[in-house]
Each structure stands twice: as structure tokens, then as C-alpha cells.
Short mmCIF file of C-alpha atoms in Angstrom, two decimals:
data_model
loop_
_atom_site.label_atom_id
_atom_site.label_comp_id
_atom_site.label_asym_id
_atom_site.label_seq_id
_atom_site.Cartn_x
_atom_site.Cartn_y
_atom_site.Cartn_z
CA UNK A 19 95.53 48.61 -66.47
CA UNK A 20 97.07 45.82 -64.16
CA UNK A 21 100.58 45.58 -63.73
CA UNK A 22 102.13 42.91 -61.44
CA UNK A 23 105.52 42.72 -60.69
CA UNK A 24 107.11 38.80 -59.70
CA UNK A 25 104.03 37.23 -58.58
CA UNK A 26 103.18 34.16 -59.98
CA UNK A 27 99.52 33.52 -58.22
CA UNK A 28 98.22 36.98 -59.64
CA UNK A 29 99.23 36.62 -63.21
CA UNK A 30 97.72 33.32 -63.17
CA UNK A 31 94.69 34.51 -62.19
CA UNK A 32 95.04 37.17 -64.77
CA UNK A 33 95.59 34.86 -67.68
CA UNK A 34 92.56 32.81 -66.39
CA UNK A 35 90.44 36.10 -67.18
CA UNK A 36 91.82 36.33 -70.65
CA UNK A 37 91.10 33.08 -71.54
CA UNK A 38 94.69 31.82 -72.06
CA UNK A 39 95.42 29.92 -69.34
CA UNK A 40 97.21 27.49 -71.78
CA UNK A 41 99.74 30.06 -72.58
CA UNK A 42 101.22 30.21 -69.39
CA UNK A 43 103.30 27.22 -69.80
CA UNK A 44 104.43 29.00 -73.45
CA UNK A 45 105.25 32.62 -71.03
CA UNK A 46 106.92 30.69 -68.44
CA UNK A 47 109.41 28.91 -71.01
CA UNK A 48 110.70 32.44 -72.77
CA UNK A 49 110.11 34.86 -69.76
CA UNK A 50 110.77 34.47 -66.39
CA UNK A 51 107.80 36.10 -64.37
CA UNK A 52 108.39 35.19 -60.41
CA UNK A 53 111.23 38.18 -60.47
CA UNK A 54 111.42 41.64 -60.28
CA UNK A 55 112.50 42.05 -63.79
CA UNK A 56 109.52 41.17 -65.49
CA UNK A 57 106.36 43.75 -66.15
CA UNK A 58 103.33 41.97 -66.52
CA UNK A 59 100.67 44.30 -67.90
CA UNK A 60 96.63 44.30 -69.58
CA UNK A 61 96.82 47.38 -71.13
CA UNK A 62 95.79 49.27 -75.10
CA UNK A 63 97.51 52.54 -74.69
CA UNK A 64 101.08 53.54 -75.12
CA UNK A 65 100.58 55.61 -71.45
CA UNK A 66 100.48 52.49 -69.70
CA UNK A 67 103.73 51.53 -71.34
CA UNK A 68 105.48 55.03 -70.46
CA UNK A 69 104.99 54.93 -66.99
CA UNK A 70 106.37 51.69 -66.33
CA UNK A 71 109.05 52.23 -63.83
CA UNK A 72 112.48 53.14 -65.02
CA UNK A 73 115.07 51.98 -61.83
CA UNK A 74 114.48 49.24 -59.32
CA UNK A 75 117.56 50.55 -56.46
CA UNK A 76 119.77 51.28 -59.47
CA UNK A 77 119.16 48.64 -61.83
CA UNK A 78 117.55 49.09 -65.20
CA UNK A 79 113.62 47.85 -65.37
CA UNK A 80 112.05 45.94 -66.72
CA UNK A 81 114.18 43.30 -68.58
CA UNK A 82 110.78 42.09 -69.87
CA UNK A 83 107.68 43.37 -70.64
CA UNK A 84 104.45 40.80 -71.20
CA UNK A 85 100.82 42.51 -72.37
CA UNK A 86 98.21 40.01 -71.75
CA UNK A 87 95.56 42.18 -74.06
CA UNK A 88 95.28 41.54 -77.88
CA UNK A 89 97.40 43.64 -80.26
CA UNK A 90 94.21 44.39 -82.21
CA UNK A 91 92.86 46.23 -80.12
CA UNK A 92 96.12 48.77 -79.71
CA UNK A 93 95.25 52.16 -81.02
CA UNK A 94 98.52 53.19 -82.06
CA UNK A 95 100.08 49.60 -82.49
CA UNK A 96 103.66 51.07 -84.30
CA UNK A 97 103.36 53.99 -81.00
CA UNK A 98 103.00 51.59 -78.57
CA UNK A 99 105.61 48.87 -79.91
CA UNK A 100 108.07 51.39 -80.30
CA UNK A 101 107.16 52.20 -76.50
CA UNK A 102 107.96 48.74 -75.31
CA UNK A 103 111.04 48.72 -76.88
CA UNK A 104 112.30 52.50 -75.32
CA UNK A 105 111.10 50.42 -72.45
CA UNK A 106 113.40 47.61 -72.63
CA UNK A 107 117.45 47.12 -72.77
CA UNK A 108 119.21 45.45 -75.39
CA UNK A 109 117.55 41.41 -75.89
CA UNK A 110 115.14 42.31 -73.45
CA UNK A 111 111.83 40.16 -74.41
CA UNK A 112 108.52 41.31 -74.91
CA UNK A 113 105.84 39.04 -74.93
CA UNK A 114 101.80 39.64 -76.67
CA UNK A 115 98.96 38.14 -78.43
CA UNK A 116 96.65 38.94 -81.32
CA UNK A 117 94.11 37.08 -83.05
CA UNK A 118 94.84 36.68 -86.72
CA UNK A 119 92.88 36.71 -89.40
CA UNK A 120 92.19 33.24 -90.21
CA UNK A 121 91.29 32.41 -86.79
CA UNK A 122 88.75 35.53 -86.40
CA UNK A 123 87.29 34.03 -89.35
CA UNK A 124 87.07 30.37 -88.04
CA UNK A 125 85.58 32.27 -85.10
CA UNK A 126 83.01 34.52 -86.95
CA UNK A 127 81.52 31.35 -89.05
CA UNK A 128 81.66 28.76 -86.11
CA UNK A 129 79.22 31.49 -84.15
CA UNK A 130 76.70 32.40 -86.32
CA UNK A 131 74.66 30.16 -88.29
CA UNK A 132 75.23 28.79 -92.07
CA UNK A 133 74.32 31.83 -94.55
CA UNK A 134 74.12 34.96 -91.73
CA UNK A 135 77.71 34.09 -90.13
CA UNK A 136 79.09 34.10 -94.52
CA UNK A 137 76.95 37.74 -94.97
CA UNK A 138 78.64 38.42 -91.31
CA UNK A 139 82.07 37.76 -92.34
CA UNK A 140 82.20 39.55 -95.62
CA UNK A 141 81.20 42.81 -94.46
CA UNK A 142 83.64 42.63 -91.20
CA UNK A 143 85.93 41.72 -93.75
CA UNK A 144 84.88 45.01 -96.13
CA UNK A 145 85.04 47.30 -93.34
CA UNK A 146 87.52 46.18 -90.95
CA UNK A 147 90.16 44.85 -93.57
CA UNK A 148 89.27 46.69 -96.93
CA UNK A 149 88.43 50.20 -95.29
CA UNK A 150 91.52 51.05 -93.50
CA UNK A 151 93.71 50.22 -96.68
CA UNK A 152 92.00 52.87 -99.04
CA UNK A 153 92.33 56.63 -98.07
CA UNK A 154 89.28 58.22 -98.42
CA UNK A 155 87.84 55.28 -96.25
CA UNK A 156 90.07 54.98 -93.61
CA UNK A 157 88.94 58.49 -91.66
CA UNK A 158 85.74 56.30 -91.63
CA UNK A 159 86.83 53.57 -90.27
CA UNK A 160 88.82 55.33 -87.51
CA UNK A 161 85.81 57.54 -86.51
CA UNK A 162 83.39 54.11 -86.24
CA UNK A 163 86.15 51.72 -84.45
CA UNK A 164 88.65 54.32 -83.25
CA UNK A 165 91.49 51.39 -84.29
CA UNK A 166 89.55 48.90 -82.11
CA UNK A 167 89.51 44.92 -82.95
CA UNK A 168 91.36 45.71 -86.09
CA UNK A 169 91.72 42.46 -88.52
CA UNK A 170 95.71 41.20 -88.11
CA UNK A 171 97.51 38.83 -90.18
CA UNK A 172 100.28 37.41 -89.03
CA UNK A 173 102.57 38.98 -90.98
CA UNK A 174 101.21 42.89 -90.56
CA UNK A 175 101.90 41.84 -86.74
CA UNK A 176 104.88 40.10 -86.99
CA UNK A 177 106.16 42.90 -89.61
CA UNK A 178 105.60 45.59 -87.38
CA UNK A 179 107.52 43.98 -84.80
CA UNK A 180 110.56 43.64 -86.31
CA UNK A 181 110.11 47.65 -87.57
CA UNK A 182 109.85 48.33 -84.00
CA UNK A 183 113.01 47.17 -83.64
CA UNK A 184 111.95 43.66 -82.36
CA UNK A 185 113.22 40.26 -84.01
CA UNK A 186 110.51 37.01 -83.15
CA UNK A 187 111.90 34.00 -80.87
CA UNK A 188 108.54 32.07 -80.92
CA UNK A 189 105.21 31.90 -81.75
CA UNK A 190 102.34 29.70 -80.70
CA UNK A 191 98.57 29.91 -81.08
CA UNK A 192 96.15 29.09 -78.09
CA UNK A 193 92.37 29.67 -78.05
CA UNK A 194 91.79 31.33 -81.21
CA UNK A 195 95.06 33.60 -80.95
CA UNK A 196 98.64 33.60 -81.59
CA UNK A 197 101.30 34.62 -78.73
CA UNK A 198 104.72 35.63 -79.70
CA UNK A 199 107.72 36.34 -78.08
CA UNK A 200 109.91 39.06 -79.78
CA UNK A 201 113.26 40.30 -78.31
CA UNK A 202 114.83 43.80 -78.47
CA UNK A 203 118.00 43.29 -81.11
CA UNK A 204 118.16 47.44 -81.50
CA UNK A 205 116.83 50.62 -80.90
CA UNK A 206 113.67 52.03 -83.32
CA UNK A 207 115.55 54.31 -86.09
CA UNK A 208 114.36 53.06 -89.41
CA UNK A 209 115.43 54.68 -92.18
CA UNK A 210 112.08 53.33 -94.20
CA UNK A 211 108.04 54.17 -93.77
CA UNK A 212 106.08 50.75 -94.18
CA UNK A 213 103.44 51.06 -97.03
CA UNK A 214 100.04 49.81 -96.50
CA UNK A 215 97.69 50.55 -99.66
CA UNK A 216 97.16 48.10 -102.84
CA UNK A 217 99.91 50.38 -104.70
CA UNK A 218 103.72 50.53 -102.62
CA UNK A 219 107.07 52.12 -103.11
CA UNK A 220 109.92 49.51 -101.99
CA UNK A 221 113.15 50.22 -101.34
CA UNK A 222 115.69 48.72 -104.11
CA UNK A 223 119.17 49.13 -105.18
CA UNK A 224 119.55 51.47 -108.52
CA UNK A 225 122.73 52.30 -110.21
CA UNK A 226 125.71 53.54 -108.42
CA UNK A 227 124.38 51.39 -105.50
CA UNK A 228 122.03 54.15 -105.15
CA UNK A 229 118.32 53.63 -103.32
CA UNK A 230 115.45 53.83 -105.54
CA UNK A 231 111.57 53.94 -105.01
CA UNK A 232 110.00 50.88 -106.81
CA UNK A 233 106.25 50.85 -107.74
CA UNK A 234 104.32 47.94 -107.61
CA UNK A 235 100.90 46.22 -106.69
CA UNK A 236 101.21 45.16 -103.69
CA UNK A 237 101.30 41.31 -103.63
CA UNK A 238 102.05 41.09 -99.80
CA UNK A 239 100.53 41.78 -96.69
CA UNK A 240 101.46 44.97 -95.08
CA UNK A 241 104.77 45.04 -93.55
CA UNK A 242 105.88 42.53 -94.71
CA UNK A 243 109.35 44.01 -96.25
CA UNK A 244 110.56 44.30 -92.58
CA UNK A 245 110.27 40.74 -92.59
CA UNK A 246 112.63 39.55 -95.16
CA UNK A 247 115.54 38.77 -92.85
CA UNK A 248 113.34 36.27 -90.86
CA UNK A 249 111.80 34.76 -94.43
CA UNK A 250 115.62 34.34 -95.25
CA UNK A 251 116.56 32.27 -91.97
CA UNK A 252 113.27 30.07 -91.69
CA UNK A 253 112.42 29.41 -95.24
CA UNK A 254 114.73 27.97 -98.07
CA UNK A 255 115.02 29.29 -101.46
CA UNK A 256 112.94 27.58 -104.02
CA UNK A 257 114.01 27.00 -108.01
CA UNK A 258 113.78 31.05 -109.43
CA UNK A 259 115.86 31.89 -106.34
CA UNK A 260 111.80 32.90 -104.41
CA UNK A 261 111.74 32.42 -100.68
CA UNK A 262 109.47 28.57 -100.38
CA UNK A 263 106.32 28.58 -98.58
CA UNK A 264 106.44 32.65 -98.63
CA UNK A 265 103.53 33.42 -96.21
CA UNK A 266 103.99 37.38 -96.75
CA UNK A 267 101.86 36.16 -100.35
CA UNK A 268 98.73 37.25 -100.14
CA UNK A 269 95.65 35.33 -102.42
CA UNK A 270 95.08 38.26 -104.28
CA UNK A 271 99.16 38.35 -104.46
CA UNK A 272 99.86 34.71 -106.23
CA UNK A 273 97.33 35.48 -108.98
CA UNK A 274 98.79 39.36 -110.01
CA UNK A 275 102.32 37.72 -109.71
CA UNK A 276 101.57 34.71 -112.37
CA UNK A 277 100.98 37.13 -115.15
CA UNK A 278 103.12 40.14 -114.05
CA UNK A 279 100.17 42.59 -113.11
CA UNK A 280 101.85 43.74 -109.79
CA UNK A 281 105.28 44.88 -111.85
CA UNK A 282 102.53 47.18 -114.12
CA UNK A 283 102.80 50.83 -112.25
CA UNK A 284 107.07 49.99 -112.66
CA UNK A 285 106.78 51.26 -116.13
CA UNK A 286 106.69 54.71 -114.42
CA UNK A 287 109.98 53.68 -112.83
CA UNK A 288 111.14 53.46 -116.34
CA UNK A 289 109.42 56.68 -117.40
CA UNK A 290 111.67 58.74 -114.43
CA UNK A 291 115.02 57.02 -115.80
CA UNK A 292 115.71 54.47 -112.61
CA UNK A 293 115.07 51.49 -114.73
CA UNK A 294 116.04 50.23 -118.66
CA UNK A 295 113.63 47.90 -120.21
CA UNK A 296 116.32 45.25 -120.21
CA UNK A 297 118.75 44.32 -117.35
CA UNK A 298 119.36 42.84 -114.03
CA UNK A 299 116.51 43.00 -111.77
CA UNK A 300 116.40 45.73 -108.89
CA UNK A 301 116.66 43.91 -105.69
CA UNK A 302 116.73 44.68 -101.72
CA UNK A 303 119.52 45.28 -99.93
CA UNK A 304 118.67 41.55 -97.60
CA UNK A 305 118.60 39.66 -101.00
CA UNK A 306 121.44 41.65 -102.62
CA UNK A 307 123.45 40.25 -99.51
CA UNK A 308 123.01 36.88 -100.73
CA UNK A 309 125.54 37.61 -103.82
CA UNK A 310 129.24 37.42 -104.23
CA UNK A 311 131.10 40.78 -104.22
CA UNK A 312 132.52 41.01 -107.49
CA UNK A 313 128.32 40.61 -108.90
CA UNK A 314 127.71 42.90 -106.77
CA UNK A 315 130.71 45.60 -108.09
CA UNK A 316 129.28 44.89 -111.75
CA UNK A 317 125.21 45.35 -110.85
CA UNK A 318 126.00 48.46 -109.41
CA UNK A 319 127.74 50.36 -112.87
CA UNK A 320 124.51 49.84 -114.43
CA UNK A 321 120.98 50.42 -114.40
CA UNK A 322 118.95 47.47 -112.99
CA UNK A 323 116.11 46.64 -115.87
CA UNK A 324 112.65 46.02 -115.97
CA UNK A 325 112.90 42.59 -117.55
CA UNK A 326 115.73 40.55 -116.22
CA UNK A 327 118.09 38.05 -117.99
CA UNK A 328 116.17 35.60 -115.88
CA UNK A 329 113.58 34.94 -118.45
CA UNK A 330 116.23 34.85 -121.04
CA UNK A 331 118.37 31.98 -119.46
CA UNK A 332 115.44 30.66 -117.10
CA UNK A 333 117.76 29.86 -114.08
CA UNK A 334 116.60 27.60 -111.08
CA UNK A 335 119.08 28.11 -108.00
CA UNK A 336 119.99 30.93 -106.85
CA UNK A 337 124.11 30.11 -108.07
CA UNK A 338 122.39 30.15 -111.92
CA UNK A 339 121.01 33.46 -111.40
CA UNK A 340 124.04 34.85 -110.50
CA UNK A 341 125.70 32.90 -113.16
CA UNK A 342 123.04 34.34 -115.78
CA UNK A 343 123.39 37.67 -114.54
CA UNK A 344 127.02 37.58 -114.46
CA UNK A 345 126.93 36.61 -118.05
CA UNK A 346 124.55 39.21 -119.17
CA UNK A 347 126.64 41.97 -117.17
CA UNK A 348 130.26 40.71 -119.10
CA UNK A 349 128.18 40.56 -122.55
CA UNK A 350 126.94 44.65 -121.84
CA UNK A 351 130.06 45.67 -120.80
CA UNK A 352 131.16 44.73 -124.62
CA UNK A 353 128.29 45.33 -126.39
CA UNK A 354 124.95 47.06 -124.85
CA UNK A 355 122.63 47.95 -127.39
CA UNK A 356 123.57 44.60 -129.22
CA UNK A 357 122.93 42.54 -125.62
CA UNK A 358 119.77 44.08 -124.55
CA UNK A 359 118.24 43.00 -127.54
CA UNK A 360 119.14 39.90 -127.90
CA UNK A 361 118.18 39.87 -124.13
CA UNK A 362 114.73 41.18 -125.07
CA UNK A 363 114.29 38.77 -127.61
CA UNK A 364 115.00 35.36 -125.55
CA UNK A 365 112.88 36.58 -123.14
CA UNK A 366 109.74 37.18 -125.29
CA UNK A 367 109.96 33.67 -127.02
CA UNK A 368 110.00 32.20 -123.15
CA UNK A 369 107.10 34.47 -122.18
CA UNK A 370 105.21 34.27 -125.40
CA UNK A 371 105.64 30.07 -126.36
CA UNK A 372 107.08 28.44 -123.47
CA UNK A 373 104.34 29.91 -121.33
CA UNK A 374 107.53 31.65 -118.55
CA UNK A 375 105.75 33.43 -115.78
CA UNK A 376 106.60 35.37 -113.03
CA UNK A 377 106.79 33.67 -109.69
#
């Protein structure tokens, strides 16, 4: 481990060896490092981050912590960002790097040569990407790599992040990887596990304003729930009331989505009694935060359903949603049996002739 404390001449020296001597510029704008309040370490392992000094002659330290070594190669990356942040006080700033996945493959198929570095690529991709995600396959892939230049998207990195505790000032990529700066806006005590295998359980609100389990195929990367907040502040909502330019989609994601294969394994939802077949669609506490109280006081008498008045009214900002499901929730107050059908039966002639799909 190296850990340098307010000198400039050694950490540039230090980023020369890392090969991101263009990121200095990027460090130096976010993070001051020529004081005594800024740890500047190389280091994989969460012991490194522990014994950084507490007290400088009474005052708390570091206000800063910078790690100069990828993220993907972190053993226990949740362990050790949850270490940083013990580490640091309230909007203190802690600054890495990873390379993500799109730029390890640029870099896998610029080095080897036409066919091999393809063949190359699709079995680093297999084992280092597919392995750790199924079970059974993952003790594998821990006993070959021991967590060792793990494939990273962006959003598995930048999701864990703000799990830590962390929320993301900037990002820029240099040299084939991507430094961020993330600042401490609380303390790690989340009251969710992420989920990181192709089926998840996500956190919605049921009737009563009560928490329920959702199932579904995943469509996003991993972590990527934790980063809703940030989606909300740098992306707009699109017609369907969808965050635009959503990079949490994965591929794989925008097909199952188009024809409703990811909302499949909710059925059991419906099985257990947490969902009706018809009715206002579950949603997170972020996006339920985007809706007027008095929606919000009607939604919560009743059960949310597994096909929403959305594809009965096909609304395109996010004010006609809550106008169609205002509408739907006055009409079942009245009359439910009588509204969920006719809900039902809207729906299926969108679905079934005008071609409606999920989005």
C-alpha cells in the first residue's frame, strides 16, 4: 500500500505508475491533495482503509480519501466502500477508478488479433460476467479469481456507491477507465440487500402503504435500484412516465421488457395475495414521491395490480398517469368488480390490436 499525505510531487509520480497521469487535472479540481486532509492511497483491501489515521492534533482525518487502484480488483468492493465511508465525515469526498465493461472490451479486441481476441472476449465474458451471477458457479469463480479483475459496468459501480452511502459528483473516463468522485451524504444503514442474479425481489409499495417483495427478471444491471434518485435528477421522464436514456437497461433488458417477459415470475406475487390482476401499478418509494398526496392517500387503500390502467387509457406524461390512475381509483371506489373488468378489457384490445407494449 502507499499512502501519502499533502504532497503533490509523490502522488504525481504515483499516478504516472498507474497510467493516469491525465486524471490528475480531474483529482485536483474535486479534491484538494497538497493538505493534510486528504489520504491518497493504492490499495485492494479494506485493512488498508481501517488503519488510516483517525486524529491529526484533534481534528477529524481524512476529509478525503483518493484510491489510485481499480475498483475491480477490490475483493470485498461493498466491505471496503462501506470502509471509506466509516472513514470519512459528513460530504467528505472519495475519489476511485474502475474500468468498465465496454472499455475492457474495446481493450480485449484492440489486443488480440481478428477471430482469437472475439473467442477471447466471449469466454472472459462467460466466466468473469456470467459466472459470478449464477449460484452454483460463483464458488468457482471466487476459488479461480478470488474477486480479482472482476467485469464492472458502470452502473454495478456507481450503484454500489450510492448503497455505501455515497452520492456521485463527477465522472470522467481516461485511458481505458472511468474516475469518479462520490461524496459522503450519510452513514451506511440500508434497510435493503441489492440483488444480483437474472431473477430479483424489489422493494415496492403494497396496500396500506405497506413494503412488498416484487419478482421480476431482472432487466437492469446489478444495483442499479440504489440508483434511482440520481436517474431522477440527470435524466428526464420520457412519454409512459420511463426515465429517457435509462442506462441501468441492460441489452438483454430492452428485449424482455417489449413483450412483458421480465413481469412473468410476478404472477407469484399474485398467487401470495400482494397483487390483483387489475389495478394501479406497484411502484418505489423514489417514483411514488413524484405524485401528489391525495393519489397517493387513494393508491394506498388498495391493492396495486398486475396490469395497470396504463394500458387501458395509454397515458404519455407523467400528469396523465396520474390523471388515469386517479380516474381508475374514483371509478373502484364505486364499483370494483364492474371497473376491473372493464379495466381488463381496454387493456387487452390495446395489447392484442393496437400492438401496446411495455416500455
Amino acid at each position: 500500500m502507499s499512502v501519502i499525505h499533502g504532497l503533490t510531487n509523490p502522488l504525481k509520480e504515483l499516478v504516472a505508475k498507474n497510467t493516469i497521469k491525465d486524471a490528475l487535472q480531474f483529482i485536483e479540481k474535486h479534491v484538494p491533495i497538497n493538505n493534510e486532509q486528504s489520504a491518497i492511497l493504492s490499495t485492494t483491501t479494506v485493512f488498508n482503509i481501517e488503519n488510516i489515521k483517525q486524529k491529526n492534533n484533534g481534528t477529524v482525518y481524512p476529509s478525503n480519501i483518493i484510491n489510485l487502484r481499480k475498483v475491480n480488483n477490490i475483493q470485498r468492493i461493498d466491505d471496503f466502500f462501506f470502509a471509506v465511508n466509516q472513514k470519512l465525515p459528513e460530504k467528505g469526498r472519495f475519489v476511485g477508478c474502475f474500468e468498465p465493461k465496454n472499455l475492457r472490451k474495446q481493450r480485449i479486441l484492440n489486443k488480440y488479433p481478428p477471430v482469437i481476441n472475439w473467442i477471447y472476449y466471449f469466454f472472459d465474458f462467460i466466466f468473469k460476467r456470467v459466472f459470478p451471477k449464477v449460484p452454483y458457479l460463483r464458488k468457482i469463480y471466487h476459488f479461480v479469481t478470488l474477486d480479482r479483475n472482476r467485469v464492472l459496468t458502470k452502473v454495478e459501480t456507481f450503484g454500489r456507491l450510492y448503497f455505501s452511502g455515497f452520492k456521485l459528483v463527477d465522472q470522467q473516463e481516461y485511458d481505458s477507465q472511468v474516475f469518479f468522485v462520490a461524496e459522503k451524504v450519510k452513514s451506511y444503514c440500508s434497510d435493503s440487500e441489492p440483488s444480483y442474479g437474472p431473477l430479483c425481489q424489489l422493494t415496492r409499495n403494497g396496500k396500506d402503504g405497506k413494503p412488498i417483495k416484487v419478482f421480476k427478471i431482472r432487466t437492469m444491471h446489478a444495483y442499479s435500484e440504489f440508483l434511482q434518485e440520481y436517474i431522477y435528477e440527470t435524466n428526464k421522464l420520457q412519454d409512459g412516465g420511463k426515465f429517457k436514456d435509462d442506462f441501468r437497461i441492460s441489452n438483454l433488458g430492452k428485449f424482455l421488457r417489449v413483450f412483458w417477459i421480465d413481469e412473468i415470475p410476478m404472477v407469484l406475487n399474485l398467487l401470495r395475495g400482494e397483487l390483483k390482476l387489475v389495478g394501479v401499478r406497484p411502484l418505489s418509494s423514489q417514483y411514488l414521491g413524484l405524485y401528489h398526496e391525495e393519489l397517493k392517500q387513494k393508491r394506498a387503500k388498495v391493492k396495486p395490480g398486475l396490469i395497470p390502467p396504463f394500458y387501458a387509457d395509454m397515458p404519455q406524461t407523467l400528469e396523465e398517469i396520474m390523471e388515469s390512475e386517479m380516474k381508475y381509483l374514483e371509478a373502484y371506489e364505486k364499483n370494483p368488480l364492474k371497473t376491473d373488468m372493464s379495466y381488463l378489457s381496454k387493456a387487452a384490445k390495446n395489447i392484442l390490436l393496437k400492438k401496446a407494449k411495455s416500455n
